[in-house]
XYZ file of C-alpha atoms in Angstrom:
341
model
C -56.092 154.417 25.453
C -56.588 151.703 23.458
C -55.543 148.767 26.276
C -53.712 146.404 23.331
C -51.351 149.899 23.184
C -50.722 149.861 26.904
C -47.320 148.209 28.287
C -48.216 146.890 31.361
C -45.572 146.211 33.424
C -44.252 149.964 33.297
C -47.752 151.347 33.932
C -47.754 154.220 36.340
C -50.391 154.703 39.223
C -52.380 157.609 37.550
C -55.687 157.936 35.315
C -55.980 156.927 31.840
C -59.232 156.726 30.209
C -61.409 153.383 29.727
C -63.500 152.995 27.027
C -67.087 152.495 29.414
C -67.942 153.411 32.615
C -71.038 153.298 34.711
C -73.702 156.317 35.393
C -77.457 156.593 37.505
C -78.965 159.029 37.983
C -81.335 160.097 41.501
C -84.410 162.370 39.755
C -88.015 162.599 41.628
C -87.526 160.330 44.819
C -85.306 157.331 43.299
C -82.587 156.585 41.025
C -82.672 155.051 37.807
C -81.903 151.825 36.594
C -77.966 152.313 35.056
C -76.089 152.850 31.952
C -72.769 152.422 30.965
C -71.936 154.840 28.843
C -69.045 156.127 26.821
C -68.899 159.781 27.427
C -66.071 160.212 30.229
C -67.709 164.124 30.460
C -69.554 165.440 33.286
C -72.258 168.147 32.533
C -73.491 169.976 35.244
C -75.347 173.489 36.418
C -72.912 176.359 37.459
C -75.011 176.204 40.856
C -74.966 172.568 41.171
C -75.040 171.761 44.931
C -71.430 169.244 44.459
C -69.418 172.863 43.110
C -71.160 175.069 46.021
C -71.108 172.259 49.000
C -69.181 169.643 48.120
C -71.713 167.274 48.853
C -70.168 164.294 47.323
C -68.941 160.919 48.875
C -66.510 158.274 46.861
C -64.999 154.846 47.384
C -61.667 153.032 46.259
C -61.350 149.481 45.221
C -59.528 147.285 42.300
C -59.981 144.303 40.385
C -57.614 141.829 40.334
C -56.512 138.638 37.501
C -55.822 135.923 39.608
C -53.049 133.218 39.248
C -55.681 131.255 37.903
C -57.063 133.527 35.365
C -59.957 134.703 37.153
C -61.051 138.451 37.816
C -61.845 139.281 40.796
C -62.463 142.038 43.202
C -61.897 142.344 46.996
C -64.510 142.399 49.568
C -66.501 145.358 47.674
C -69.252 144.571 50.458
C -67.530 146.542 52.905
C -66.850 149.649 50.238
C -70.796 149.463 49.845
C -71.700 149.574 53.291
C -69.357 152.283 53.776
C -70.566 153.885 50.788
C -74.117 154.098 52.561
C -72.613 155.416 55.632
C -70.569 158.308 54.107
C -73.968 159.547 51.613
C -76.281 159.326 55.047
C -73.880 161.784 56.731
C -73.959 163.877 53.752
C -77.582 163.608 53.598
C -77.533 162.031 49.708
C -79.783 158.881 48.916
C -78.320 155.624 49.991
C -76.773 153.130 46.858
C -77.716 150.478 47.889
C -75.269 147.053 48.529
C -76.666 145.340 45.021
C -77.077 148.600 42.860
C -72.728 149.230 44.230
C -72.124 145.320 43.196
C -74.138 145.089 39.856
C -72.776 148.485 38.772
C -68.884 147.464 39.605
C -69.804 144.266 37.645
C -71.040 145.886 34.922
C -68.176 148.182 34.737
C -65.318 145.904 34.971
C -67.360 143.848 32.390
C -67.069 146.143 29.802
C -63.567 147.646 30.506
C -62.289 143.854 31.023
C -59.593 144.371 28.346
C -58.622 146.953 31.120
C -57.770 144.539 33.824
C -54.063 144.287 33.660
C -53.077 140.776 33.758
C -51.471 138.201 36.355
C -47.783 139.225 37.662
C -47.535 142.459 35.683
C -48.272 144.052 39.267
C -50.427 146.289 37.947
C -54.088 146.112 38.830
C -57.719 148.134 37.471
C -58.223 150.997 40.356
C -62.582 151.242 40.326
C -63.672 154.856 41.137
C -67.243 155.025 42.641
C -68.961 158.415 43.211
C -72.391 160.150 44.045
C -73.046 164.102 43.842
C -75.771 167.020 44.203
C -76.320 167.635 40.575
C -79.223 170.221 40.918
C -78.988 173.892 41.108
C -78.696 174.586 45.226
C -78.448 177.978 46.369
C -79.423 177.594 50.130
C -77.821 175.881 52.290
C -79.330 172.361 52.462
C -78.922 168.928 50.204
C -79.804 168.837 47.012
C -82.475 167.189 45.534
C -81.066 165.248 42.938
C -78.387 163.161 42.612
C -75.646 161.255 39.963
C -73.896 157.777 40.650
C -70.793 156.603 38.717
C -68.648 154.548 38.396
C -65.288 154.827 36.080
C -62.221 152.267 36.206
C -58.294 153.204 35.240
C -55.564 150.791 34.839
C -52.630 151.350 37.608
C -49.681 150.430 37.982
C -47.229 149.324 41.720
C -48.236 152.034 43.505
C -44.461 151.562 44.426
C -41.989 150.505 41.582
C -38.863 148.400 42.765
C -40.860 147.381 45.590
C -41.908 149.392 48.757
C -38.955 151.573 50.805
C -40.117 152.717 54.132
C -40.990 156.378 54.129
C -40.588 159.682 56.259
C -43.424 160.814 57.888
C -43.934 164.358 59.896
C -46.548 165.075 62.878
C -48.833 167.458 61.508
C -49.809 171.100 63.373
C -53.100 170.864 61.590
C -56.173 168.897 62.688
C -57.288 166.310 59.824
C -61.058 165.967 60.896
C -63.150 167.426 64.138
C -63.998 164.815 66.741
C -67.812 164.529 66.057
C -66.931 165.797 62.244
C -66.839 164.115 59.198
C -63.294 162.075 59.528
C -65.711 158.406 59.437
C -66.114 158.769 55.867
C -64.874 158.890 52.685
C -65.893 162.520 51.563
C -64.210 164.598 48.695
C -64.243 167.359 51.558
C -61.683 165.591 54.296
C -59.331 165.043 51.160
C -59.132 169.106 50.099
C -58.435 169.626 53.617
C -55.428 167.722 53.442
C -54.489 169.026 50.306
C -51.948 171.717 51.643
C -50.681 170.066 54.230
C -50.130 167.093 52.251
C -48.311 170.043 49.422
C -46.441 171.710 52.258
C -45.410 168.216 53.707
C -43.359 166.897 50.043
C -41.784 170.698 49.889
C -40.664 170.121 53.432
C -39.480 166.628 52.610
C -41.353 164.398 54.132
C -44.030 161.820 52.013
C -46.867 162.272 54.456
C -48.781 163.817 57.316
C -49.188 161.900 61.076
C -52.791 163.726 62.153
C -53.049 163.477 65.969
C -56.716 164.219 67.490
C -58.534 167.402 67.062
C -59.438 167.550 70.992
C -56.147 166.786 72.873
C -53.392 166.472 70.007
C -52.612 163.088 72.169
C -53.607 160.423 70.316
C -52.899 159.372 66.667
C -55.740 158.809 63.997
C -54.516 158.430 60.523
C -52.668 159.961 57.574
C -54.420 162.328 54.778
C -55.455 159.054 52.374
C -54.412 155.776 55.067
C -54.765 154.221 58.694
C -51.616 153.454 60.505
C -50.750 150.588 61.828
C -47.979 149.615 64.519
C -46.294 146.436 65.725
C -45.382 146.402 69.450
C -41.588 144.573 70.247
C -43.296 141.848 71.126
C -45.525 140.929 67.662
C -48.263 142.052 68.662
C -50.632 144.505 65.461
C -52.017 147.539 67.084
C -54.225 150.288 64.953
C -55.583 152.874 66.622
C -59.001 152.870 67.299
C -61.192 156.823 67.081
C -64.495 157.695 65.701
C -62.722 160.232 63.499
C -60.576 157.546 61.635
C -61.918 156.319 58.251
C -62.360 152.295 58.617
C -60.337 151.398 55.925
C -61.281 148.399 54.305
C -57.559 147.147 54.055
C -56.706 148.055 57.693
C -59.846 146.032 59.011
C -58.451 142.955 55.989
C -54.770 143.151 57.032
C -55.730 142.703 61.230
C -57.697 139.637 60.175
C -54.909 137.996 58.528
C -52.361 139.054 61.427
C -55.179 136.849 63.793
C -56.064 134.366 61.938
C -53.130 133.505 58.818
C -50.107 134.603 60.906
C -51.518 133.784 64.559
C -50.328 137.067 66.200
C -52.214 139.189 68.908
C -54.171 142.169 67.150
C -55.389 145.148 69.398
C -57.660 148.092 68.097
C -57.791 150.658 70.467
C -56.594 154.478 70.905
C -52.746 154.775 70.577
C -51.068 157.443 72.284
C -48.592 159.346 70.686
C -46.009 158.772 73.709
C -45.986 155.057 72.902
C -45.339 155.687 68.958
C -41.813 155.544 69.849
C -41.897 151.846 71.863
C -43.179 150.430 68.797
C -40.879 148.001 66.446
C -43.026 148.726 63.261
C -44.906 151.290 61.687
C -47.127 151.020 58.090
C -50.001 152.720 56.483
C -52.442 151.161 55.253
C -55.529 151.817 51.924
C -56.326 149.909 48.822
C -53.466 152.011 46.385
C -50.350 150.193 48.464
C -51.713 147.638 50.599
C -48.383 148.622 52.840
C -46.290 151.439 53.279
C -43.775 151.352 55.552
C -42.674 153.775 57.391
C -39.194 153.883 58.392
C -38.979 157.848 60.802
C -41.358 159.786 62.114
C -40.012 163.663 62.098
C -41.966 165.533 65.918
C -41.111 169.126 65.321
C -37.495 168.976 64.782
C -37.317 165.298 67.002
C -37.322 161.909 65.294
C -38.556 158.389 66.006
C -36.680 155.489 64.401
C -37.844 152.213 64.138
C -35.958 149.902 64.622
C -36.876 148.073 60.772
C -35.086 151.251 59.311
C -35.216 152.768 56.100
C -33.928 150.192 53.730
C -36.969 147.389 53.831
C -40.122 146.876 55.508
C -39.926 144.920 58.903
C -40.430 141.371 59.229
C -44.129 141.659 60.467
C -45.392 144.156 58.160
C -43.805 142.293 55.130
C -45.829 139.059 55.909
C -48.910 140.606 56.292
C -48.536 142.262 52.639
C -47.500 139.261 51.274
C -50.479 137.367 53.110
C -53.068 139.801 51.973
C -51.652 140.362 48.946
C -51.450 136.671 48.258
C -54.839 136.429 49.248
C -55.854 138.809 46.454
C -53.864 137.091 43.496
C -55.628 133.793 44.637
C -52.692 132.065 45.990
C -53.137 131.978 49.410
C -56.888 130.716 50.182
C -59.189 133.458 51.177
C -61.658 133.702 53.880
C -65.179 133.255 52.808
C -66.672 136.352 51.581
C -63.824 138.161 50.471
C -62.897 137.389 46.740
C -65.617 138.665 44.569
C -65.503 137.178 40.564
C -66.786 138.859 38.135
C -68.281 136.657 35.817
């Protein structure tokens, strides 16, 4: 779709093919310089490593138009770090931080007309990913890889404001205690598809996963970290070696402490504690914070005092402050905003 045909104020949260994307190939032990191309199609051998053994990792971030008209991204250095960690875990050659940020800059510049205007509520979603490309039939890492970055304009995750959602405690495990839950691998998300479809079919918006070892500690959902607020205003995020280190969650914890003057705790959270919290939210790139109003534990409901009508007061302050930083309305900590020039 041409950028001049997009109705920014009515844009949904879905894929719209833009004009340009970045492609770099790893062969003979090194990454090439990478190019910007108009070709959105990928041609792979039927035995490609990604198709046989799911050897792929990805990231997600956004570009914004700020209040003063700049085009920026939010903490891309942390996405670069996390992609490197993911690559290392799946025996994929790492993409350097410099190469990662250079690719982001080139793709956003090449699609600058697709960056939504300030005030529209829309953003430019950026998807970097790496996958094994050469034929692999024995169970082993591929020898050749491709690093690609595409962008797509997306509307606000919640049209008309974020209404609290209802989630359920899931009987399936999201990740093994010493598995791959801490990295952003495609295989982790594939494992959650059955559960999320089942949850939707039964009237729930998301799943709450507990730790696989004891099923007594809160982990995360299929694609977001939890944030809780205690009745005395402390912001709590669950800690576990099998939770993906959300950049949004880490940023919100800093906002809570440094901007709002709240006490914060990043620690293991027992499920039995959840009924005593005042507010609950799911945090991630797409929605920033999705407020949770109710958790269904096999028929027993945990209803948060913040209710089912709107975000809780502290969750709302966290959301408004972080989005204000991203959009340039509030001064950002040093290094958080990366301008595309």
